[in-house]
Coordinates of C-alpha atoms and ligand atoms in Angstrom, one line a residue:
M1 CA 2.1 -9.8 19.7
K2 CA -1.4 -11.3 19.2
T3 CA -4.3 -9.8 17.5
R4 CA -7.2 -11.1 15.3
V5 CA -5.3 -10.5 12.5
T6 CA -2.1 -12.3 13.3
E7 CA -4.2 -15.0 14.0
L8 CA -6.3 -14.6 10.9
L9 CA -3.2 -14.3 8.7
G10 CA -0.7 -16.8 10.7
I11 CA 1.7 -13.9 10.9
E12 CA 4.1 -13.3 13.7
Y13 CA 4.0 -9.5 13.8
P14 CA 0.6 -7.4 12.7
I15 CA 2.6 -5.5 10.1
I16 CA 1.4 -5.7 6.6
Q17 CA 3.4 -4.0 3.8
G18 CA 1.1 -2.3 1.4
G19 CA 0.4 -3.5 -2.3
M20 CA 2.4 -1.1 -4.3
A21 CA 2.3 -1.0 -7.8
W22 CA 5.8 -1.3 -9.2
V23 CA 7.4 -1.2 -5.9
A24 CA 6.3 -4.1 -3.9
T25 CA 7.8 -6.9 -6.2
H26 CA 8.2 -10.3 -4.8
E27 CA 11.8 -9.3 -3.5
L28 CA 10.3 -6.8 -1.1
A29 CA 6.9 -8.9 -0.4
S30 CA 9.2 -12.3 0.3
A31 CA 11.4 -10.0 2.7
V32 CA 8.6 -8.9 4.6
S33 CA 7.1 -12.2 5.1
N34 CA 10.2 -13.7 6.2
A35 CA 10.7 -10.9 9.1
G36 CA 7.3 -11.6 10.4
G37 CA 4.7 -9.6 8.8
L38 CA 2.5 -9.7 5.8
G39 CA 4.6 -9.0 2.4
I40 CA 2.3 -8.2 -0.4
I41 CA 3.0 -8.2 -4.0
G42 CA 1.2 -5.4 -5.8
A43 CA -0.5 -6.1 -9.3
G44 CA -1.1 -2.6 -10.2
G45 CA -1.7 -2.6 -13.7
A46 CA 0.7 -5.1 -14.7
P47 CA -0.6 -8.1 -16.9
A48 CA -1.8 -11.4 -15.1
S49 CA 1.6 -13.6 -16.7
W50 CA 3.5 -11.1 -14.8
V51 CA 1.5 -11.4 -11.4
R52 CA 2.0 -15.2 -11.7
E53 CA 5.6 -15.2 -12.0
Q54 CA 5.7 -12.8 -9.1
I55 CA 4.0 -15.3 -6.9
Q56 CA 6.0 -18.2 -8.0
A57 CA 9.2 -15.9 -7.4
A58 CA 8.1 -15.1 -3.6
K59 CA 7.0 -18.8 -3.4
K60 CA 10.8 -19.7 -3.8
E61 CA 11.8 -17.0 -1.3
T62 CA 9.5 -17.6 1.3
D63 CA 7.4 -20.5 3.3
K64 CA 5.3 -17.9 5.1
P65 CA 2.1 -16.7 4.1
F66 CA 2.1 -13.4 2.0
G67 CA -0.5 -11.9 -0.2
V68 CA -1.2 -10.2 -3.6
N69 CA -2.8 -6.5 -4.1
L70 CA -5.3 -6.5 -6.8
M71 CA -6.4 -2.8 -8.2
L72 CA -9.9 -3.5 -9.6
M73 CA -9.0 -1.3 -12.4
N74 CA -6.6 -3.3 -13.9
P75 CA -7.8 -4.5 -17.3
E76 CA -6.7 -8.1 -16.6
A77 CA -8.1 -8.3 -13.2
D78 CA -10.6 -11.2 -14.0
E79 CA -7.7 -12.9 -14.9
I80 CA -5.4 -11.8 -12.0
A81 CA -8.7 -13.1 -10.0
K82 CA -8.2 -16.7 -11.1
V83 CA -4.6 -16.9 -11.0
L84 CA -4.6 -15.8 -7.5
V85 CA -6.6 -19.1 -7.5
E86 CA -4.5 -21.4 -9.4
E87 CA -1.4 -20.4 -7.4
K88 CA -3.3 -20.6 -4.1
V89 CA -2.2 -17.5 -2.5
K90 CA -3.4 -17.0 1.0
V91 CA -4.4 -13.5 1.1
V92 CA -5.9 -10.8 -1.5
T93 CA -6.2 -7.4 -0.6
T94 CA -8.3 -5.0 -3.1
G95 CA -7.7 -1.5 -4.0
A96 CA -10.1 1.1 -6.5
G97 CA -13.7 -0.6 -5.9
N98 CA -15.6 -3.2 -4.6
P99 CA -14.4 -7.1 -5.2
A100 CA -17.9 -8.5 -4.9
K101 CA -17.8 -10.5 -8.0
Y102 CA -14.9 -12.4 -7.1
M103 CA -15.7 -13.0 -3.5
D104 CA -17.4 -16.4 -4.0
M105 CA -14.6 -17.7 -5.9
W106 CA -12.0 -16.3 -3.5
K107 CA -13.7 -17.7 -0.2
A108 CA -14.1 -21.1 -2.0
A109 CA -10.7 -21.4 -2.5
G110 CA -9.7 -20.2 1.0
I111 CA -8.5 -17.2 0.0
K112 CA -8.5 -14.2 3.0
V113 CA -9.9 -11.1 1.6
I114 CA -9.2 -7.8 2.6
P115 CA -10.6 -4.7 0.8
V116 CA -8.8 -1.2 1.2
V117 CA -11.5 1.5 2.3
A118 CA -11.4 5.1 2.9
S119 CA -15.3 5.5 4.3
V120 CA -17.4 3.6 6.9
A121 CA -19.9 2.8 4.2
L122 CA -17.4 1.0 2.1
A123 CA -16.2 -1.0 5.1
K124 CA -20.0 -1.9 5.7
L125 CA -20.3 -3.1 2.4
M126 CA -17.3 -5.1 2.3
E127 CA -18.2 -6.8 6.0
R128 CA -21.5 -7.7 4.4
G129 CA -19.8 -9.1 1.0
G130 CA -17.8 -11.4 3.2
A131 CA -14.4 -9.8 3.6
D132 CA -12.4 -11.2 6.4
A133 CA -10.9 -7.9 7.5
V134 CA -10.7 -4.1 6.0
V135 CA -7.5 -1.6 5.6
A136 CA -9.3 1.5 6.8
E137 CA -7.0 3.9 4.6
G138 CA -6.4 7.6 5.6
T139 CA -5.5 10.6 3.5
E140 CA -1.9 10.7 4.6
S141 CA -1.3 7.6 2.8
G142 CA 1.0 7.8 -0.5
G143 CA -0.5 6.5 -3.8
H144 CA -4.7 7.0 -4.7
I145 CA -6.2 8.5 -1.6
G146 CA -9.6 9.2 -0.1
S147 CA -10.4 12.0 2.0
Q148 CA -10.8 10.9 5.5
T149 CA -7.8 11.0 7.9
T150 CA -6.4 8.1 9.6
M151 CA -7.0 9.5 13.0
T152 CA -10.6 9.8 12.4
L153 CA -11.6 7.4 9.9
V154 CA -10.2 4.2 12.0
P155 CA -12.1 4.4 15.2
Q156 CA -15.4 5.1 12.9
V157 CA -14.6 2.2 11.0
V158 CA -13.8 0.0 14.1
D159 CA -17.1 1.4 15.5
A160 CA -19.2 0.1 12.5
V161 CA -17.9 -3.4 11.6
S162 CA -17.1 -6.1 13.5
I163 CA -14.2 -7.6 11.7
P164 CA -10.8 -6.5 12.4
V165 CA -9.7 -3.5 10.9
I166 CA -6.1 -2.7 9.8
A167 CA -5.2 1.1 9.9
A168 CA -2.9 2.4 7.1
G169 CA -1.7 6.2 6.3
G170 CA 0.6 8.2 7.9
I171 CA 1.9 5.2 10.0
A172 CA 5.8 4.7 9.8
D173 CA 7.1 3.9 13.2
G174 CA 6.2 2.6 16.7
R175 CA 4.7 6.0 17.6
G176 CA 2.1 5.5 14.8
F177 CA 1.6 1.8 15.4
A178 CA 0.7 2.4 18.9
A179 CA -1.5 4.9 18.1
A180 CA -3.4 2.9 15.7
M181 CA -4.0 0.2 18.4
M182 CA -5.2 2.9 20.7
L183 CA -7.8 3.8 17.8
G184 CA -8.9 -0.1 17.9
A185 CA -7.0 -1.2 14.6
E186 CA -5.5 -4.6 15.1
A187 CA -2.8 -4.1 12.4
V188 CA -1.1 -2.1 10.5
Q189 CA -0.3 -1.0 6.9
M190 CA 2.7 0.8 6.0
G191 CA 3.8 1.7 2.5
T192 CA 5.9 4.7 2.1
R193 CA 8.8 3.4 5.1
F194 CA 8.9 0.1 3.0
V195 CA 9.9 1.8 -0.1
V196 CA 13.2 2.3 1.2
A197 CA 13.8 -0.9 2.7
E198 CA 17.1 -2.6 1.2
E199 CA 15.0 -5.5 -0.4
S200 CA 13.1 -2.8 -2.4
T201 CA 13.4 -2.9 -6.2
V202 CA 13.2 0.7 -6.7
H203 CA 15.5 3.1 -8.0
E204 CA 17.9 4.7 -5.7
N205 CA 17.0 8.2 -6.6
Y206 CA 13.4 7.3 -5.2
K207 CA 14.4 6.2 -2.0
D208 CA 16.8 8.9 -1.5
R209 CA 14.0 11.3 -2.2
I210 CA 12.0 10.0 0.2
I211 CA 14.7 10.4 2.9
K212 CA 15.1 13.8 2.0
A213 CA 11.9 14.7 2.1
K214 CA 10.6 17.0 4.6
D215 CA 6.8 17.2 6.3
I216 CA 5.4 19.4 4.0
D217 CA 6.9 17.7 0.6
S218 CA 4.1 15.8 -0.1
E219 CA 1.4 16.9 -2.7
V220 CA -2.1 16.1 -4.0
T221 CA -2.4 15.7 -7.8
G222 CA -5.9 15.0 -9.7
M223 CA -8.5 16.4 -7.4
S224 CA -10.1 17.8 -10.3
T225 CA -10.2 14.4 -12.0
G226 CA -11.9 12.2 -8.8
H227 CA -8.5 10.4 -8.8
P228 CA -6.7 11.9 -6.0
I229 CA -3.1 10.9 -5.6
R230 CA -0.4 11.9 -3.0
V231 CA 3.1 12.3 -4.4
I232 CA 6.1 14.2 -3.5
R233 CA 6.5 17.6 -5.0
N234 CA 8.6 17.9 -8.1
K235 CA 8.5 19.6 -11.7
M236 CA 5.7 17.1 -12.9
T237 CA 3.7 18.0 -9.9
R238 CA 4.2 21.7 -10.3
E239 CA 3.2 21.5 -14.0
Y240 CA 0.5 19.3 -13.4
L241 CA -1.2 21.6 -10.5
K242 CA -0.8 24.5 -12.4
L243 CA -2.9 23.2 -15.5
E244 CA -5.4 21.8 -13.1
K245 CA -5.7 25.4 -11.4
E246 CA -6.3 26.5 -15.4
G247 CA -9.2 23.9 -15.6
A248 CA -7.3 21.7 -18.1
T249 CA -9.2 18.6 -19.4
L250 CA -8.3 14.9 -18.0
D251 CA -6.4 14.4 -21.6
E252 CA -4.5 17.7 -21.2
L253 CA -3.8 16.0 -17.5
E254 CA -2.7 12.6 -18.6
H255 CA 0.0 13.3 -20.4
L256 CA 1.7 14.0 -17.5
T257 CA 1.2 11.3 -15.5
L258 CA 1.1 8.5 -18.2
G259 CA 3.6 5.7 -17.1
A260 CA 4.9 8.1 -14.8
L261 CA 5.4 6.0 -11.8
R262 CA 7.2 3.6 -13.7
K263 CA 9.4 6.3 -14.9
A264 CA 10.2 7.2 -10.9
V265 CA 10.7 3.8 -10.1
V266 CA 12.7 2.0 -13.0
E267 CA 14.5 4.9 -14.6
G268 CA 14.7 7.0 -11.3
D269 CA 13.7 10.0 -12.9
V270 CA 12.0 12.2 -9.5
M271 CA 12.0 15.2 -11.5
Y272 CA 9.1 14.2 -13.8
G273 CA 8.2 10.9 -12.5
S274 CA 5.5 10.1 -10.0
V275 CA 7.0 9.8 -7.2
M276 CA 4.3 8.3 -4.8
A277 CA 4.5 8.6 -1.2
G278 CA 2.8 9.5 1.8
Q279 CA 3.1 12.2 4.5
S280 CA 5.1 10.1 6.5
A281 CA 7.9 10.5 4.3
G282 CA 9.1 13.0 6.3
L283 CA 9.7 10.3 9.6
V284 CA 11.4 8.0 7.2
K285 CA 15.2 8.5 7.6
K286 CA 16.9 5.6 6.5
K287 CA 17.6 2.6 4.4
E288 CA 17.1 -0.6 6.8
T289 CA 16.2 -4.0 5.8
C290 CA 12.6 -5.1 6.5
A291 CA 13.7 -7.1 9.6
E292 CA 15.1 -3.9 10.8
I293 CA 12.1 -2.0 10.4
I294 CA 9.7 -4.6 11.6
A295 CA 12.0 -4.7 14.8
D296 CA 12.1 -0.9 15.2
V297 CA 8.3 -0.5 14.9
M298 CA 7.5 -3.2 17.2
N299 CA 10.0 -2.6 19.9
T300 CA 9.0 1.2 20.3
A301 CA 5.2 0.4 20.1
Q302 CA 5.8 -2.4 22.9
K303 CA 7.6 0.1 25.1
L304 CA 4.7 2.6 24.4
L305 CA 2.3 0.2 24.7
N306 CA 3.1 -1.3 28.0
R307 CA 3.7 1.9 29.9
Ligands
FMN401 C1 4.4 4.0 -4.4 C2 3.0 3.5 -4.0 C3 2.1 2.7 -4.8 C4 1.1 2.2 -3.8 N1 0.2 1.5 -4.9 C5 -1.0 0.9 -4.6 C6 -1.6 0.1 -5.5 O1 -1.0 -0.4 -6.3 N2 -2.6 -0.5 -4.4 C7 -3.0 0.0 -3.1 O2 -4.3 -0.5 -2.8 N3 -2.4 0.5 -2.4 C8 -1.2 1.2 -3.0 N4 -0.7 2.1 -2.3 C9 -0.8 2.2 -0.8 C10 -0.1 1.4 0.3 O3 -0.6 0.3 0.0 C11 -0.3 1.8 1.6 O4 -1.8 1.4 2.0 C12 0.1 3.2 2.0 O5 1.0 3.6 1.3 C13 -0.1 3.5 3.4 O6 0.3 4.9 3.7 P1 2.0 5.3 4.2 O7 2.3 5.4 2.6 O8 1.6 6.2 5.0 O9 2.4 4.1 4.6 C14 0.4 2.9 -2.7 C15 1.4 3.3 -2.2 C16 2.8 3.8 -2.2 C17 3.8 4.5 -1.5

């Protein structure tokens, strides 16, 4: 399928794997790129040296384009921004802010810049700043979220900008893909479904928790702190939400979440760790290779879009 996004990125299918902190390692990113989508390494809060190693490993595993997600709150963001240029990364997605200060450097290096946005205002700002496309991410997503739904946000962003829009949040199969195209998106970004891919290196307990999840199993922590995060409900979220209700301070809440994503992803502690996943977890039923996931999404979507 050809869209402006497949042309822009030089990929076969308009499917992007979200750059997920701790989860989106070179193994996952290169598998998605080899399957014809765009794999993305998630820099999360990792140091610049780790990001460089990941990029170099991915280059050995694929000759297809892949990208890196830079969380702008990363303490080494300035350094990572330079590593992306030095390593000639093709695509950068950015989260948690405005990448304006890196834009000139990245554009001069020929890097395609795709900020993740949760509002029309930010999408317009990014377009004015030179972004090549935007990911419009709805509140159904796993991880850090905004407040608008994918269903309402995507068409409003499509109407507001002329650069291509990539839909994210709640899309986990061909039906979601087709719906996103109907809303005017030219690609989708999926996170939760790729967490359980065979090539994903996250702990099996994490994958099993997503596979067992029902429609109502995700919860949003951090509303009171201004940093809402969607995760699967467990002992940690119950405790967190109880404290939030009681008006706990940021410090009191932070001890529950500090290192909690690592605890779940690496140690497999799905009771006290942060099992970030979206509302689409209920749609994710089995482990498959990235190639199988992409084929499944595209086959269903093509049938729906052609009928
Ligand atoms: C475990 C996890 C970690 C994530 N970490 C990041 C991140 O570091 N940066 C980012 O921009 N998005 C992050 N996301 C969001 C994804 O990139 C993607 O946009 C989102 O998962 C799409 O929604 P879905 O989960 O419904 O597919 C994360 C999502 C998950 C599930």
